[in-house]
Short mmCIF file of C-alpha atoms and ligand atoms in Angstrom, two decimals:
data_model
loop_
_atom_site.label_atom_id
_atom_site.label_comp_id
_atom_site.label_asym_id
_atom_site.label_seq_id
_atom_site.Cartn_x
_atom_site.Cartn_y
_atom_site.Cartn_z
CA UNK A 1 72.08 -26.00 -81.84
CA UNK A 2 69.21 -27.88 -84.13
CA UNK A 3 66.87 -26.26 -85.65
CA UNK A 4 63.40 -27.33 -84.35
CA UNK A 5 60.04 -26.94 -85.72
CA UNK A 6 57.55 -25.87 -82.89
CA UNK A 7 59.73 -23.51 -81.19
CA UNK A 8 61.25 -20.66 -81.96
CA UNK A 9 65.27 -19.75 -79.80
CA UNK A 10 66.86 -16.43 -79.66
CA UNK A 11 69.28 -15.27 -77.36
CA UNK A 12 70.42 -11.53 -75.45
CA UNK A 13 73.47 -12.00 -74.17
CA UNK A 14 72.72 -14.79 -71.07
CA UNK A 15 69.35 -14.94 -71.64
CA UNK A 16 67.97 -17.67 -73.79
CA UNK A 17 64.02 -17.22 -75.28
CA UNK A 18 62.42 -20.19 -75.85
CA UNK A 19 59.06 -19.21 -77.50
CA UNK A 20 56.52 -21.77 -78.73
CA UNK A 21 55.21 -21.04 -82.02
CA UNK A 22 51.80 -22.45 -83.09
CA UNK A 23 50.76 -19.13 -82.79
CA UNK A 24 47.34 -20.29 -85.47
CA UNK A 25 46.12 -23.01 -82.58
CA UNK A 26 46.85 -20.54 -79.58
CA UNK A 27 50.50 -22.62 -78.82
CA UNK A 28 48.69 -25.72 -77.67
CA UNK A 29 50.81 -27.98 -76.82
CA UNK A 30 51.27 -31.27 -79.26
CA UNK A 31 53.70 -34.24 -78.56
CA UNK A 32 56.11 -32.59 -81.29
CA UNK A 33 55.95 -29.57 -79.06
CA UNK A 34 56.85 -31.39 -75.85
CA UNK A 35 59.67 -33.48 -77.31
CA UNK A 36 61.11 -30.07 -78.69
CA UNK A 37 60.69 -28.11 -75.41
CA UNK A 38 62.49 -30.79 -73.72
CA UNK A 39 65.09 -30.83 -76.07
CA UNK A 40 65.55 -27.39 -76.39
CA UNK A 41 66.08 -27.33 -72.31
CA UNK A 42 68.60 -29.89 -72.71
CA UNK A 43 70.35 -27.63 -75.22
CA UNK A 44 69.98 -24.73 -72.57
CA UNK A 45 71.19 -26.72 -69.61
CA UNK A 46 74.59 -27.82 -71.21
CA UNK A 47 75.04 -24.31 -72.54
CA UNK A 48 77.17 -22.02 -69.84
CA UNK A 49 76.25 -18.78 -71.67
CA UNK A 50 72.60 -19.16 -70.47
CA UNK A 51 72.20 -18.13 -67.09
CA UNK A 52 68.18 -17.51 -67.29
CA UNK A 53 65.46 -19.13 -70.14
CA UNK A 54 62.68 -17.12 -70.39
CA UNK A 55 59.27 -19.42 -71.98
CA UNK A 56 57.07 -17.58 -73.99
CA UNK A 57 54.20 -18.49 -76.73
CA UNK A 58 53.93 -16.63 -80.37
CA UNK A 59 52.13 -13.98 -81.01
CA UNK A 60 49.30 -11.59 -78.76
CA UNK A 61 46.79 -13.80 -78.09
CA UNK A 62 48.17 -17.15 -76.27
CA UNK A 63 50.80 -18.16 -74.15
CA UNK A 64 50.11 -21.57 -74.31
CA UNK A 65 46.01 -22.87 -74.53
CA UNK A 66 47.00 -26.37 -73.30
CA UNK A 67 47.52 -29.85 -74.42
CA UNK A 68 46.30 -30.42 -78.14
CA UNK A 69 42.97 -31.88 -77.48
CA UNK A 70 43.09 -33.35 -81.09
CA UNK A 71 45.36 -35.49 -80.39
CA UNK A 72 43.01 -36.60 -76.55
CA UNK A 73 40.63 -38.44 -79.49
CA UNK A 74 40.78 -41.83 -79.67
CA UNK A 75 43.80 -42.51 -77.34
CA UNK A 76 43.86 -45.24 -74.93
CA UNK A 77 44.64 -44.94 -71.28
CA UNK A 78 47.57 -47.20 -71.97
CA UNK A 79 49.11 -44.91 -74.97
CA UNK A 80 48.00 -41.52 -72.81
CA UNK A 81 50.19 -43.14 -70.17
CA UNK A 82 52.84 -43.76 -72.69
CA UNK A 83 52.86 -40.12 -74.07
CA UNK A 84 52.97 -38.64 -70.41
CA UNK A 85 55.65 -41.03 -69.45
CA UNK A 86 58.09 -40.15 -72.12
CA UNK A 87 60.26 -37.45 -71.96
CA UNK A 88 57.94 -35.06 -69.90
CA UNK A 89 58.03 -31.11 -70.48
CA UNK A 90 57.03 -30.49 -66.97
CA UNK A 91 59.86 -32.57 -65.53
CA UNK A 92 62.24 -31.38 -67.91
CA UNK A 93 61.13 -27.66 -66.64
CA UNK A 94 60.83 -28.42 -63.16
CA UNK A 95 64.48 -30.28 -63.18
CA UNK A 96 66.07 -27.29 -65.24
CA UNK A 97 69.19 -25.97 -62.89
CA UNK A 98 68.94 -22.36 -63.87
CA UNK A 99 66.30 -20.08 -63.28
CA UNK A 100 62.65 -20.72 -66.08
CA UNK A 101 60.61 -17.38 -66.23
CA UNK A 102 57.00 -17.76 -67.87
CA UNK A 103 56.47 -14.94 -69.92
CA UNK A 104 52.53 -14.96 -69.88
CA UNK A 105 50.92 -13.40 -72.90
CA UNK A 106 47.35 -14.41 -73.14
CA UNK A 107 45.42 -17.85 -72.54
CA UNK A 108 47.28 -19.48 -69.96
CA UNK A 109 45.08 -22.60 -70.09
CA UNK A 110 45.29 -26.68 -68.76
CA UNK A 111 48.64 -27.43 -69.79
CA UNK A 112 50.00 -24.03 -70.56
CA UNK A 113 48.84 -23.27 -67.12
CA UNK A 114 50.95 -26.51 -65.67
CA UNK A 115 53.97 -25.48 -67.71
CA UNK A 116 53.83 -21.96 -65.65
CA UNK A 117 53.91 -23.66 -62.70
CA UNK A 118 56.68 -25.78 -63.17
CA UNK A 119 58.39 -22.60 -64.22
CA UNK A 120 60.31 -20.39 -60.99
CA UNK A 121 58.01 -17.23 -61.88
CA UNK A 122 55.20 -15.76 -63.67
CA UNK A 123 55.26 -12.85 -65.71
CA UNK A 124 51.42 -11.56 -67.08
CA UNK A 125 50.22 -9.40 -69.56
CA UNK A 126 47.35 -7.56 -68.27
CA UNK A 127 45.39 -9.47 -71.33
CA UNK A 128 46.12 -12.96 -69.97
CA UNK A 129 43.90 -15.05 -68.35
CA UNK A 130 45.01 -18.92 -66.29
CA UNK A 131 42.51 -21.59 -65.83
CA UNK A 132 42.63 -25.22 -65.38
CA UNK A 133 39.34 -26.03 -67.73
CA UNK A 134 40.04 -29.85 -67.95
CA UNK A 135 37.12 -30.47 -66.22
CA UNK A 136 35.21 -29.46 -68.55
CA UNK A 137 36.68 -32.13 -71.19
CA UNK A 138 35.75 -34.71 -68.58
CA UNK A 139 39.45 -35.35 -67.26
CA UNK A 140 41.49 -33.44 -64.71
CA UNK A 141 44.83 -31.66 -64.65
CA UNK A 142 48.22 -34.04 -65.63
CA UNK A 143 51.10 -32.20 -66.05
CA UNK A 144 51.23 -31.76 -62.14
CA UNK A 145 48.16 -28.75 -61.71
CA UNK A 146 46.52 -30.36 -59.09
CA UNK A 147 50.00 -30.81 -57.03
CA UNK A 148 51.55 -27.41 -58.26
CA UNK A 149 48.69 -25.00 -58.41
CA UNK A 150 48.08 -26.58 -55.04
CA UNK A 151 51.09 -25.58 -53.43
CA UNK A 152 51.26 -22.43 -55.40
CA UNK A 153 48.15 -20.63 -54.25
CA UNK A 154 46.61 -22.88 -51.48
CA UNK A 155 44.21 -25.45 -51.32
CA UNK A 156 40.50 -23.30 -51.54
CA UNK A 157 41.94 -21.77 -54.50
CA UNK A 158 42.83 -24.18 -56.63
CA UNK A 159 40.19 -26.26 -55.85
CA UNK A 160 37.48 -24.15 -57.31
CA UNK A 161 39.75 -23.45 -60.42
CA UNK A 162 40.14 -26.94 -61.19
CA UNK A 163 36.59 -28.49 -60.01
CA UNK A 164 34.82 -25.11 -61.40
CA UNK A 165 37.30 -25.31 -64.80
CA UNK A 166 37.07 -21.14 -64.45
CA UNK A 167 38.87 -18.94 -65.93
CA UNK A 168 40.58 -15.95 -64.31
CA UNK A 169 42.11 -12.79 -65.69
CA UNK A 170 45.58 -11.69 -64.61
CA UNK A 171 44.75 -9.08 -61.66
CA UNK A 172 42.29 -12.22 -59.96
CA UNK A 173 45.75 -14.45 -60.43
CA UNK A 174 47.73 -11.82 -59.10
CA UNK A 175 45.61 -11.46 -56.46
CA UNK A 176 45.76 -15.23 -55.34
CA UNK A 177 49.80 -15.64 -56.38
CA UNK A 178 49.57 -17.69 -59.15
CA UNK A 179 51.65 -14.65 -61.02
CA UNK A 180 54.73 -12.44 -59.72
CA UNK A 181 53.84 -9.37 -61.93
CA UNK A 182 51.08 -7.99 -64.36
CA UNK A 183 52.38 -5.64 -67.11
CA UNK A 184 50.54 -3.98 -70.14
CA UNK A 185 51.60 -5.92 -72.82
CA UNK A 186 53.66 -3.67 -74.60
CA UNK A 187 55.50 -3.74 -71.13
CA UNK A 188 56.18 -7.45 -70.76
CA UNK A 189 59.17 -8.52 -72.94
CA UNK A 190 60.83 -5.15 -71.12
CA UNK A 191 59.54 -6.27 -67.36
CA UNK A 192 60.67 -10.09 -67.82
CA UNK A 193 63.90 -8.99 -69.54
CA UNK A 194 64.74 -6.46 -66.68
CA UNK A 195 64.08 -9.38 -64.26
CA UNK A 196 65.92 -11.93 -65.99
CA UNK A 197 69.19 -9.60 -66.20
CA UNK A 198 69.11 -8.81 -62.84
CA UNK A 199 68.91 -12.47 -61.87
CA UNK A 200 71.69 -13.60 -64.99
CA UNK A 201 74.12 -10.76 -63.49
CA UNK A 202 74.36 -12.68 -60.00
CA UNK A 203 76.80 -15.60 -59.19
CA UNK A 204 75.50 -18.69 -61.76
CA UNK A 205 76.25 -21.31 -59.38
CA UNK A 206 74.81 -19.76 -56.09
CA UNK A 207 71.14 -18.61 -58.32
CA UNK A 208 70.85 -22.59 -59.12
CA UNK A 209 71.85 -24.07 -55.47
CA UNK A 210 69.35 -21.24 -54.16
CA UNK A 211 66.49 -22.49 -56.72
CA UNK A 212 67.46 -26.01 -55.11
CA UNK A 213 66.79 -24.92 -51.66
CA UNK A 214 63.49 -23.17 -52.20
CA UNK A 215 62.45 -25.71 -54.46
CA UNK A 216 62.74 -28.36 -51.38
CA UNK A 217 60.46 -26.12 -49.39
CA UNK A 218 57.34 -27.79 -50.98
CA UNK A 219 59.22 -31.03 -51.11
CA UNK A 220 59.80 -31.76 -47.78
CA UNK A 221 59.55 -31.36 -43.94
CA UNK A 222 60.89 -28.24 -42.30
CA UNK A 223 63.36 -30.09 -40.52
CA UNK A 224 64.56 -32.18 -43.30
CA UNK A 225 64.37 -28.55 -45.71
CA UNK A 226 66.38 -26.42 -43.33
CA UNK A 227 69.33 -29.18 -43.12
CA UNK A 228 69.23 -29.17 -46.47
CA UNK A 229 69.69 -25.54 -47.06
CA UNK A 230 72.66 -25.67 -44.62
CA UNK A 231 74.09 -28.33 -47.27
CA UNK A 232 73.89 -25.52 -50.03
CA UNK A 233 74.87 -22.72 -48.48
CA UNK A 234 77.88 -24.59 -47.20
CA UNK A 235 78.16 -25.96 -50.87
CA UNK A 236 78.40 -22.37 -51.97
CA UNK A 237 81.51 -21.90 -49.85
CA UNK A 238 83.40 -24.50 -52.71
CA UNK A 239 83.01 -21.36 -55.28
CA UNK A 240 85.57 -18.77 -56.86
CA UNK A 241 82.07 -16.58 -56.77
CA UNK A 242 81.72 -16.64 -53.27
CA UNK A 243 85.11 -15.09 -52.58
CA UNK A 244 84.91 -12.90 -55.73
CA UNK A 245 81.39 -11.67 -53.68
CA UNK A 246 82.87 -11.43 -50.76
CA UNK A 247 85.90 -9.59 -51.99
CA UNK A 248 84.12 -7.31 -54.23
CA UNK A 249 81.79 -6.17 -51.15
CA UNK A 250 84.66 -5.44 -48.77
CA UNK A 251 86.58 -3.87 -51.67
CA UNK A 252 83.09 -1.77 -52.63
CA UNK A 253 83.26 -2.77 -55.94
CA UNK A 254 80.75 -4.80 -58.51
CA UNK A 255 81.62 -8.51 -58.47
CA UNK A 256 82.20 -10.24 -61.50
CA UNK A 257 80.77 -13.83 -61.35
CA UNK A 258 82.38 -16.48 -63.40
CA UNK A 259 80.05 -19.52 -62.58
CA UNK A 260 82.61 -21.35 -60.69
N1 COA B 301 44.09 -27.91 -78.51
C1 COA B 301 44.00 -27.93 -79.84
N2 COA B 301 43.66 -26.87 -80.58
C2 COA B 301 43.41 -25.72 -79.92
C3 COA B 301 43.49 -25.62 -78.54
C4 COA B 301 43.85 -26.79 -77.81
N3 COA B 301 44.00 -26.78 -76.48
N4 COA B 301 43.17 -24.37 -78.18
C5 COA B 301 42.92 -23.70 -79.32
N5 COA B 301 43.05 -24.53 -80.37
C6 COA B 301 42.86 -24.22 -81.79
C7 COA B 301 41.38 -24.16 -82.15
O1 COA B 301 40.87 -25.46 -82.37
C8 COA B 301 41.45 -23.33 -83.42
O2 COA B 301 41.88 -24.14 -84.46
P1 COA B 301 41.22 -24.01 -85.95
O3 COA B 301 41.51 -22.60 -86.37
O4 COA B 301 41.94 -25.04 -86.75
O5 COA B 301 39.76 -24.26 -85.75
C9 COA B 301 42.57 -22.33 -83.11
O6 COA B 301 43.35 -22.92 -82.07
C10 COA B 301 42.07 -21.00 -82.60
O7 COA B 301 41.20 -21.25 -81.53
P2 COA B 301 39.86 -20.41 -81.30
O8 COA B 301 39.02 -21.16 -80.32
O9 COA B 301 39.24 -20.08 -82.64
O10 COA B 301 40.48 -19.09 -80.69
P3 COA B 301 39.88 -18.11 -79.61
O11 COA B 301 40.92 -17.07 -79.45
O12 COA B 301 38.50 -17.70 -79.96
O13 COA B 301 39.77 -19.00 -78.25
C11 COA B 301 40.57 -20.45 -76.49
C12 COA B 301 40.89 -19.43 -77.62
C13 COA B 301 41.93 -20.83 -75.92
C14 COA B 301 39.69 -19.81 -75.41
C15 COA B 301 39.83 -21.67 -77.08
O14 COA B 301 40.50 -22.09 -78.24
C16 COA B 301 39.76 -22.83 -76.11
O15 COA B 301 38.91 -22.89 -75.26
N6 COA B 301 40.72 -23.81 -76.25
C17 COA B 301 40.76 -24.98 -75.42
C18 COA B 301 41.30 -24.65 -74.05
C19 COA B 301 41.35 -25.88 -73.18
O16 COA B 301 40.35 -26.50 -72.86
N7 COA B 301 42.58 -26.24 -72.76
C20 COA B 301 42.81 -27.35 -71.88
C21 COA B 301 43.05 -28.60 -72.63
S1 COA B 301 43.26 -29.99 -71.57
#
């Protein structure tokens, strides 16, 4: 595994914590940061030890305050193109096959905000607050807020977040969806662990062909989405885990899942 510079990678048994660390400029997110998250996911991916990646930012005050506006001066739309076509974060997190948690522990801003969308849930400290505040630079949302947050808490919603650039605290997100949980935030590395466990003990194969299938939901037609989850439930029937499940039920004992 490389070493990289922005991020920091630990690992509990099948969990992996990827943690961005620029804790001194609130974990905004710079090109060096991007290139590293995406390579650190392709790391994670490959790696059949990590069943869950839990995404975090350094230290008590951010989890990630958005894109690096220092590096918004002076660019081109041409070379902004360039930079968002390459090797995207937000593709590389909404493409991941196993389960991303956002572990939300303070400004949740712009592109921090984005990259908790593309994650599968939200974990919040009762200290963090989400906003798209783009607006207020004179662009709009890139890394897919206007598409995500869209989907994610409804139209009305997300509208006034990203046309009013406000920012909410973690009870008003709660309140609208944008977040699964809100801890105290001596409580969230324990809530998002206990979560991730309890997803990393089930079958490895059937947790990524079920993130498939609910990830279509948005994607598609109901028609097209319920064929499809026929598809990968059949698909699941092609597993050792499905008959170790199976088994283990009708012989009242815990399975043990192999990923196969
Ligand atoms: N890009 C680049 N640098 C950022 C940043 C961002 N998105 N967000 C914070 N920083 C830097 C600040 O420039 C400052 O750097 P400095 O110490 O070298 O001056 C450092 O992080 C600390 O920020 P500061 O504003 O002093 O901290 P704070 O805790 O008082 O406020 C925020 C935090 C997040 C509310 C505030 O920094 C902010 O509004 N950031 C921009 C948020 C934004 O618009 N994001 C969307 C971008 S598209």
């Amino acid at each position: 595994m490389p070493s990289f510079e922005t991020l920091l990678l630990e690992r509990r048994e099948h969990v992996a914590i990827v943690t961005i660390n620029r804790p001194d400029k609130r974990n905004a997110l710079n090109i060096k940061t991007r290139e590293e998250g995406a390579a650190v996911l392709e790391e994670l991916r490959a790696d059949d030890s990590v069943r869950v990646v839990v995404l975090t930012g350094a230290g008590d005050k951010a989890f990630i305050a958005g894109a690096d506006i220092n590096e918004f001066a002076g660019r081109t739309a041409i070379s902004q193109r360039a930079v968002m076509g390459a090797r995207s974060l937000f593709t590389a997190i909404d493409t991941f096959p196993k389960p991303i948690i956002a572990m939300i522990n303070g400004y949740c801003l712009g592109g921090g905000c984005e990259v908790a969308l593309a994650c599968d849930l939200r974990i919040a400290s009762e200290n963090a607050s989400f906003g798209q505040p783009e607006i207020n630079l004179g662009i709009i949302p890139g890394g897919g807020g206007t598409q995500r947050l869209t989907r994610l808490v409804g139209e009305g919603k997300a509208m006034e977040m990203i046309l009013t650039g406000e920012i909410i605290d973690a009870q008003t997100a709660f309140a609208i969806g944008l977040v699964n949980h809100v801890v105290p935030l001596d409580q969230l590395q324990a809530k998002t662990l206990e979560i991730a466990n309890r997803i990393a003990e089930k079958g490895p194969v059937a947790v990524s062909l079920a993130k498939e299938a609910v990830k279509i939901a948005s994607r598609s037609n109901l028609d097209e989405g319920l064929r499809r989850e026929v598809d990968l439930f059949a698909l699941c029937f092609s597993t050792e885990d499905k008959d170790e499940g199976v088994s283990a039920f009708l012989e009242k004992r815990k399975p043990a899942f192999k990923g196969r």
